PDB file of C-alpha atoms in Angstrom:
ATOM      1  CA  MET V   1       0.000   0.000   0.000  1.00 51.00           C
ATOM      2  CA  SER V   2       1.331   3.399  -0.983  1.00 60.00           C
ATOM      3  CA  MET V   3       1.807   6.058   1.680  1.00 74.00           C
ATOM      4  CA  ALA V   4       2.470   8.730  -0.951  1.00 76.00           C
ATOM      5  CA  SER V   5       0.785  12.107  -0.535  1.00 87.00           C
ATOM      6  CA  PHE V   6       0.738  12.746  -4.293  1.00 82.00           C
ATOM      7  CA  ASP V   7      -0.828  11.195  -7.358  1.00 83.00           C
ATOM      8  CA  SER V   8       0.824   9.608 -10.399  1.00 83.00           C
ATOM      9  CA  ALA V   9       0.314  12.758 -12.500  1.00 85.00           C
ATOM     10  CA  THR V  10       2.319  14.784  -9.958  1.00 85.00           C
ATOM     11  CA  PHE V  11       5.028  12.109  -9.897  1.00 81.00           C
ATOM     12  CA  ARG V  12       5.347  12.213 -13.703  1.00 79.00           C
ATOM     13  CA  ARG V  13       5.273  16.019 -13.819  1.00 83.00           C
ATOM     14  CA  VAL V  14       8.040  16.429 -11.246  1.00 84.00           C
ATOM     15  CA  LEU V  15      10.296  13.706 -12.652  1.00 75.00           C
ATOM     16  CA  GLY V  16       9.696  15.122 -16.133  1.00 78.00           C
ATOM     17  CA  HIS V  17      12.021  17.948 -15.083  1.00 73.00           C
ATOM     18  CA  TYR V  18      14.932  15.509 -15.249  1.00 73.00           C
ATOM     19  CA  PRO V  19      16.077  14.887 -18.849  1.00 76.00           C
ATOM     20  CA  THR V  20      16.818  11.383 -20.070  1.00 81.00           C
ATOM     21  CA  GLY V  21      18.569  10.031 -23.108  1.00 87.00           C
ATOM     22  CA  VAL V  22      16.601   8.039 -25.661  1.00 93.00           C
ATOM     23  CA  CYS V  23      17.734   4.552 -26.641  1.00 96.00           C
ATOM     24  CA  VAL V  24      16.377   1.717 -28.748  1.00 97.00           C
ATOM     25  CA  VAL V  25      16.909  -1.786 -27.370  1.00 98.00           C
ATOM     26  CA  THR V  26      17.082  -4.382 -30.146  1.00 97.00           C
ATOM     27  CA  ALA V  27      17.267  -8.160 -30.463  1.00 97.00           C
ATOM     28  CA  VAL V  28      16.600 -10.855 -33.059  1.00 96.00           C
ATOM     29  CA  GLU V  29      14.147 -13.590 -32.142  1.00 95.00           C
ATOM     30  CA  ALA V  30      14.838 -17.272 -32.843  1.00 95.00           C
ATOM     31  CA  ASP V  31      12.771 -17.135 -36.054  1.00 95.00           C
ATOM     32  CA  GLY V  32      14.888 -14.217 -37.342  1.00 94.00           C
ATOM     33  CA  THR V  33      12.326 -11.505 -36.571  1.00 92.00           C
ATOM     34  CA  PRO V  34      13.877  -8.328 -35.186  1.00 94.00           C
ATOM     35  CA  ALA V  35      12.369  -6.880 -32.006  1.00 94.00           C
ATOM     36  CA  ALA V  36      12.853  -3.380 -30.658  1.00 95.00           C
ATOM     37  CA  MET V  37      11.653  -1.001 -27.984  1.00 95.00           C
ATOM     38  CA  VAL V  38      12.362   2.613 -27.049  1.00 96.00           C
ATOM     39  CA  VAL V  39      13.643   3.255 -23.523  1.00 95.00           C
ATOM     40  CA  GLY V  40      14.214   6.573 -21.811  1.00 87.00           C
ATOM     41  CA  SER V  41      15.609   5.208 -18.597  1.00 88.00           C
ATOM     42  CA  PHE V  42      19.027   3.721 -19.305  1.00 94.00           C
ATOM     43  CA  THR V  43      22.164   3.908 -17.187  1.00 94.00           C
ATOM     44  CA  SER V  44      25.580   2.450 -16.559  1.00 95.00           C
ATOM     45  CA  VAL V  45      25.684   0.358 -13.390  1.00 96.00           C
ATOM     46  CA  SER V  46      29.126  -1.178 -12.890  1.00 95.00           C
ATOM     47  CA  LEU V  47      32.604  -1.146 -14.420  1.00 95.00           C
ATOM     48  CA  ASP V  48      33.631  -4.522 -12.974  1.00 97.00           C
ATOM     49  CA  PRO V  49      31.799  -6.419 -14.286  1.00 97.00           C
ATOM     50  CA  PRO V  50      30.597  -4.035 -17.002  1.00 97.00           C
ATOM     51  CA  LEU V  51      26.835  -3.736 -16.442  1.00 97.00           C
ATOM     52  CA  VAL V  52      24.127  -1.413 -17.757  1.00 97.00           C
ATOM     53  CA  ALA V  53      20.441  -1.179 -16.886  1.00 97.00           C
ATOM     54  CA  PHE V  54      17.135  -0.128 -18.384  1.00 97.00           C
ATOM     55  CA  PHE V  55      13.611  -0.212 -17.036  1.00 96.00           C
ATOM     56  CA  PRO V  56      10.817  -1.568 -19.283  1.00 96.00           C
ATOM     57  CA  ALA V  57       7.188  -1.278 -18.225  1.00 93.00           C
ATOM     58  CA  LYS V  58       5.529  -4.557 -17.349  1.00 94.00           C
ATOM     59  CA  SER V  59       2.866  -3.615 -19.899  1.00 93.00           C
ATOM     60  CA  SER V  60       5.442  -3.649 -22.729  1.00 93.00           C
ATOM     61  CA  THR V  61       4.722  -6.125 -25.500  1.00 91.00           C
ATOM     62  CA  SER V  62       8.266  -5.838 -26.912  1.00 92.00           C
ATOM     63  CA  TRP V  63      10.209  -6.518 -23.712  1.00 96.00           C
ATOM     64  CA  PRO V  64       9.065 -10.174 -23.308  1.00 96.00           C
ATOM     65  CA  ARG V  65      10.214 -10.841 -26.878  1.00 95.00           C
ATOM     66  CA  ILE V  66      13.641  -9.312 -26.204  1.00 96.00           C
ATOM     67  CA  GLN V  67      13.931 -11.023 -22.804  1.00 98.00           C
ATOM     68  CA  ALA V  68      13.287 -14.424 -24.387  1.00 97.00           C
ATOM     69  CA  VAL V  69      16.292 -13.910 -26.691  1.00 97.00           C
ATOM     70  CA  GLY V  70      18.643 -13.384 -23.715  1.00 98.00           C
ATOM     71  CA  LYS V  71      20.804 -10.796 -25.468  1.00 98.00           C
ATOM     72  CA  PHE V  72      20.231  -7.312 -26.816  1.00 98.00           C
ATOM     73  CA  CYS V  73      21.858  -4.146 -28.097  1.00 98.00           C
ATOM     74  CA  VAL V  74      21.212  -0.686 -26.661  1.00 98.00           C
ATOM     75  CA  ASN V  75      21.358   1.925 -29.450  1.00 98.00           C
ATOM     76  CA  VAL V  76      21.866   5.528 -28.237  1.00 97.00           C
ATOM     77  CA  LEU V  77      19.883   7.709 -30.624  1.00 96.00           C
ATOM     78  CA  ALA V  78      21.267  10.906 -32.128  1.00 96.00           C
ATOM     79  CA  SER V  79      19.377  14.194 -31.906  1.00 94.00           C
ATOM     80  CA  ASP V  80      18.296  13.904 -35.559  1.00 95.00           C
ATOM     81  CA  GLN V  81      16.763  10.434 -35.099  1.00 96.00           C
ATOM     82  CA  LYS V  82      13.379  11.458 -33.675  1.00 94.00           C
ATOM     83  CA  PRO V  83      11.521   9.947 -36.689  1.00 94.00           C
ATOM     84  CA  LEU V  84      13.288   6.619 -36.102  1.00 95.00           C
ATOM     85  CA  CYS V  85      12.349   6.827 -32.400  1.00 95.00           C
ATOM     86  CA  ARG V  86       8.697   7.455 -33.226  1.00 93.00           C
ATOM     87  CA  GLN V  87       8.644   4.558 -35.708  1.00 94.00           C
ATOM     88  CA  ILE V  88      10.068   2.085 -33.190  1.00 94.00           C
ATOM     89  CA  ALA V  89       7.822   3.387 -30.381  1.00 91.00           C
ATOM     90  CA  GLY V  90       4.675   3.217 -32.490  1.00 86.00           C
ATOM     91  CA  PRO V  91       2.381   0.257 -33.003  1.00 79.00           C
ATOM     92  CA  GLY V  92       2.787  -2.049 -35.938  1.00 73.00           C
ATOM     93  CA  PRO V  93       4.112  -5.461 -36.820  1.00 70.00           C
ATOM     94  CA  ASP V  94       7.245  -4.336 -38.669  1.00 80.00           C
ATOM     95  CA  LYS V  95       8.971  -1.623 -36.655  1.00 85.00           C
ATOM     96  CA  PHE V  96      12.132  -2.195 -38.727  1.00 88.00           C
ATOM     97  CA  ALA V  97      10.564  -1.319 -42.091  1.00 89.00           C
ATOM     98  CA  GLY V  98      13.075   0.861 -43.919  1.00 90.00           C
ATOM     99  CA  ILE V  99      15.451   1.098 -40.950  1.00 93.00           C
ATOM    100  CA  ALA V 100      19.048   0.407 -41.948  1.00 95.00           C
ATOM    101  CA  HIS V 101      21.090  -1.656 -39.528  1.00 96.00           C
ATOM    102  CA  ARG V 102      23.840  -4.218 -39.224  1.00 97.00           C
ATOM    103  CA  VAL V 103      24.085  -7.186 -36.906  1.00 96.00           C
ATOM    104  CA  SER V 104      26.490  -7.189 -33.954  1.00 97.00           C
ATOM    105  CA  ALA V 105      28.835 -10.085 -33.228  1.00 93.00           C
ATOM    106  CA  ASN V 106      26.343 -11.000 -30.493  1.00 94.00           C
ATOM    107  CA  GLY V 107      23.547 -11.183 -33.079  1.00 96.00           C
ATOM    108  CA  SER V 108      21.578  -8.032 -32.262  1.00 97.00           C
ATOM    109  CA  PRO V 109      20.725  -5.139 -34.608  1.00 97.00           C
ATOM    110  CA  ILE V 110      22.931  -2.036 -34.452  1.00 98.00           C
ATOM    111  CA  LEU V 111      20.931   0.803 -36.000  1.00 98.00           C
ATOM    112  CA  ASP V 112      22.727   2.959 -38.575  1.00 97.00           C
ATOM    113  CA  ASP V 113      23.858   6.441 -37.549  1.00 96.00           C
ATOM    114  CA  VAL V 114      23.347   6.027 -33.783  1.00 98.00           C
ATOM    115  CA  VAL V 115      25.647   7.923 -31.433  1.00 96.00           C
ATOM    116  CA  ALA V 116      26.778   4.713 -29.744  1.00 97.00           C
ATOM    117  CA  TRP V 117      25.778   1.110 -29.192  1.00 98.00           C
ATOM    118  CA  ILE V 118      26.197  -1.266 -26.260  1.00 98.00           C
ATOM    119  CA  ASP V 119      25.875  -5.005 -26.973  1.00 98.00           C
ATOM    120  CA  CYS V 120      24.806  -7.112 -23.975  1.00 98.00           C
ATOM    121  CA  THR V 121      23.778 -10.472 -22.667  1.00 98.00           C
ATOM    122  CA  LEU V 122      20.908 -10.545 -20.196  1.00 98.00           C
ATOM    123  CA  ASP V 123      22.390 -10.686 -16.701  1.00 98.00           C
ATOM    124  CA  ALA V 124      19.326 -10.331 -14.436  1.00 97.00           C
ATOM    125  CA  VAL V 125      15.770  -9.019 -14.255  1.00 97.00           C
ATOM    126  CA  HIS V 126      14.312  -7.653 -11.025  1.00 97.00           C
ATOM    127  CA  GLU V 127      10.703  -6.647 -10.426  1.00 96.00           C
ATOM    128  CA  ALA V 128      10.215  -3.002  -9.444  1.00 95.00           C
ATOM    129  CA  GLY V 129       6.602  -1.929  -9.144  1.00 92.00           C
ATOM    130  CA  ASP V 130       5.020  -1.580 -12.587  1.00 92.00           C
ATOM    131  CA  HIS V 131       8.422  -1.900 -14.292  1.00 94.00           C
ATOM    132  CA  ASP V 132      11.321  -4.355 -14.391  1.00 97.00           C
ATOM    133  CA  ILE V 133      14.967  -3.526 -13.763  1.00 97.00           C
ATOM    134  CA  VAL V 134      16.983  -5.192 -16.520  1.00 98.00           C
ATOM    135  CA  LEU V 135      20.727  -5.669 -16.053  1.00 98.00           C
ATOM    136  CA  GLY V 136      22.781  -6.299 -19.164  1.00 98.00           C
ATOM    137  CA  ARG V 137      26.360  -7.558 -19.123  1.00 98.00           C
ATOM    138  CA  VAL V 138      28.267  -5.591 -21.753  1.00 98.00           C
ATOM    139  CA  VAL V 139      30.133  -7.726 -24.286  1.00 98.00           C
ATOM    140  CA  ALA V 140      30.989  -5.004 -26.833  1.00 98.00           C
ATOM    141  CA  LEU V 141      30.400  -1.284 -27.309  1.00 97.00           C
ATOM    142  CA  GLU V 142      31.438   1.575 -29.521  1.00 97.00           C
ATOM    143  CA  VAL V 143      30.784   5.180 -30.439  1.00 97.00           C
ATOM    144  CA  ASP V 144      29.626   5.247 -34.074  1.00 96.00           C
ATOM    145  CA  ARG V 145      28.795   8.910 -34.563  1.00 94.00           C
ATOM    146  CA  PRO V 146      30.046  11.299 -31.901  1.00 92.00           C
ATOM    147  CA  GLY V 147      27.581  14.092 -31.441  1.00 87.00           C
ATOM    148  CA  SER V 148      24.451  15.235 -29.736  1.00 91.00           C
ATOM    149  CA  PRO V 149      22.157  12.513 -28.370  1.00 93.00           C
ATOM    150  CA  LEU V 150      18.368  12.639 -28.540  1.00 92.00           C
ATOM    151  CA  LEU V 151      16.938  13.729 -25.180  1.00 88.00           C
ATOM    152  CA  PHE V 152      13.480  13.521 -23.629  1.00 86.00           C
ATOM    153  CA  PHE V 153      12.462  16.368 -21.317  1.00 78.00           C
ATOM    154  CA  GLN V 154       9.061  17.522 -20.057  1.00 80.00           C
ATOM    155  CA  GLY V 155       7.215  15.396 -22.597  1.00 80.00           C
ATOM    156  CA  ASN V 156       9.243  16.598 -25.585  1.00 79.00           C
ATOM    157  CA  TYR V 157      12.296  15.560 -27.564  1.00 79.00           C
ATOM    158  CA  GLY V 158      15.324  17.810 -27.862  1.00 80.00           C
ATOM    159  CA  GLU V 159      19.089  17.906 -27.874  1.00 78.00           C
ATOM    160  CA  PHE V 160      21.938  18.874 -25.605  1.00 75.00           C
ATOM    161  CA  SER V 161      23.642  22.215 -25.909  1.00 72.00           C
ATOM    162  CA  LEU V 162      26.929  23.053 -24.197  1.00 66.00           C
ATOM    163  CA  LEU V 163      27.012  26.236 -22.155  1.00 65.00           C
ATOM    164  CA  GLU V 164      30.109  28.306 -22.536  1.00 67.00           C
TER     165      GLU V 164
END
């Protein structure tokens, strides 16, 4: 039972003041079908061993498909990849239609023109309220296109700007 003195709308509004990066988590199912989902909550966890985490909603229809594969690639989107983000986030059977990519050594799609990619094996999944905490053990990673990442802030997409 929650002892919170606020509602979920207030929670979302307040936490919306903290920007997050936008990533696409990809995998290839046993039948060769690519699976993907957009995540806004992604973070590094540990250097030794190298671990990262993201937090899919339990209501996600893509996460169970990716989880069943047991390995995935986190693609850090660039600031000019909002259309790609919207395509992957939207409904539809073929989220990869027209999206150029290559396959990592681990077998997961690396989307073309992303800022960076992090290839992982599934290390652990922990329940956390209406989401899961997914830990991925990093097996390979690289920066493909140094530059400004796509950010999500107060319900909108944007990019980072350095202050001088």
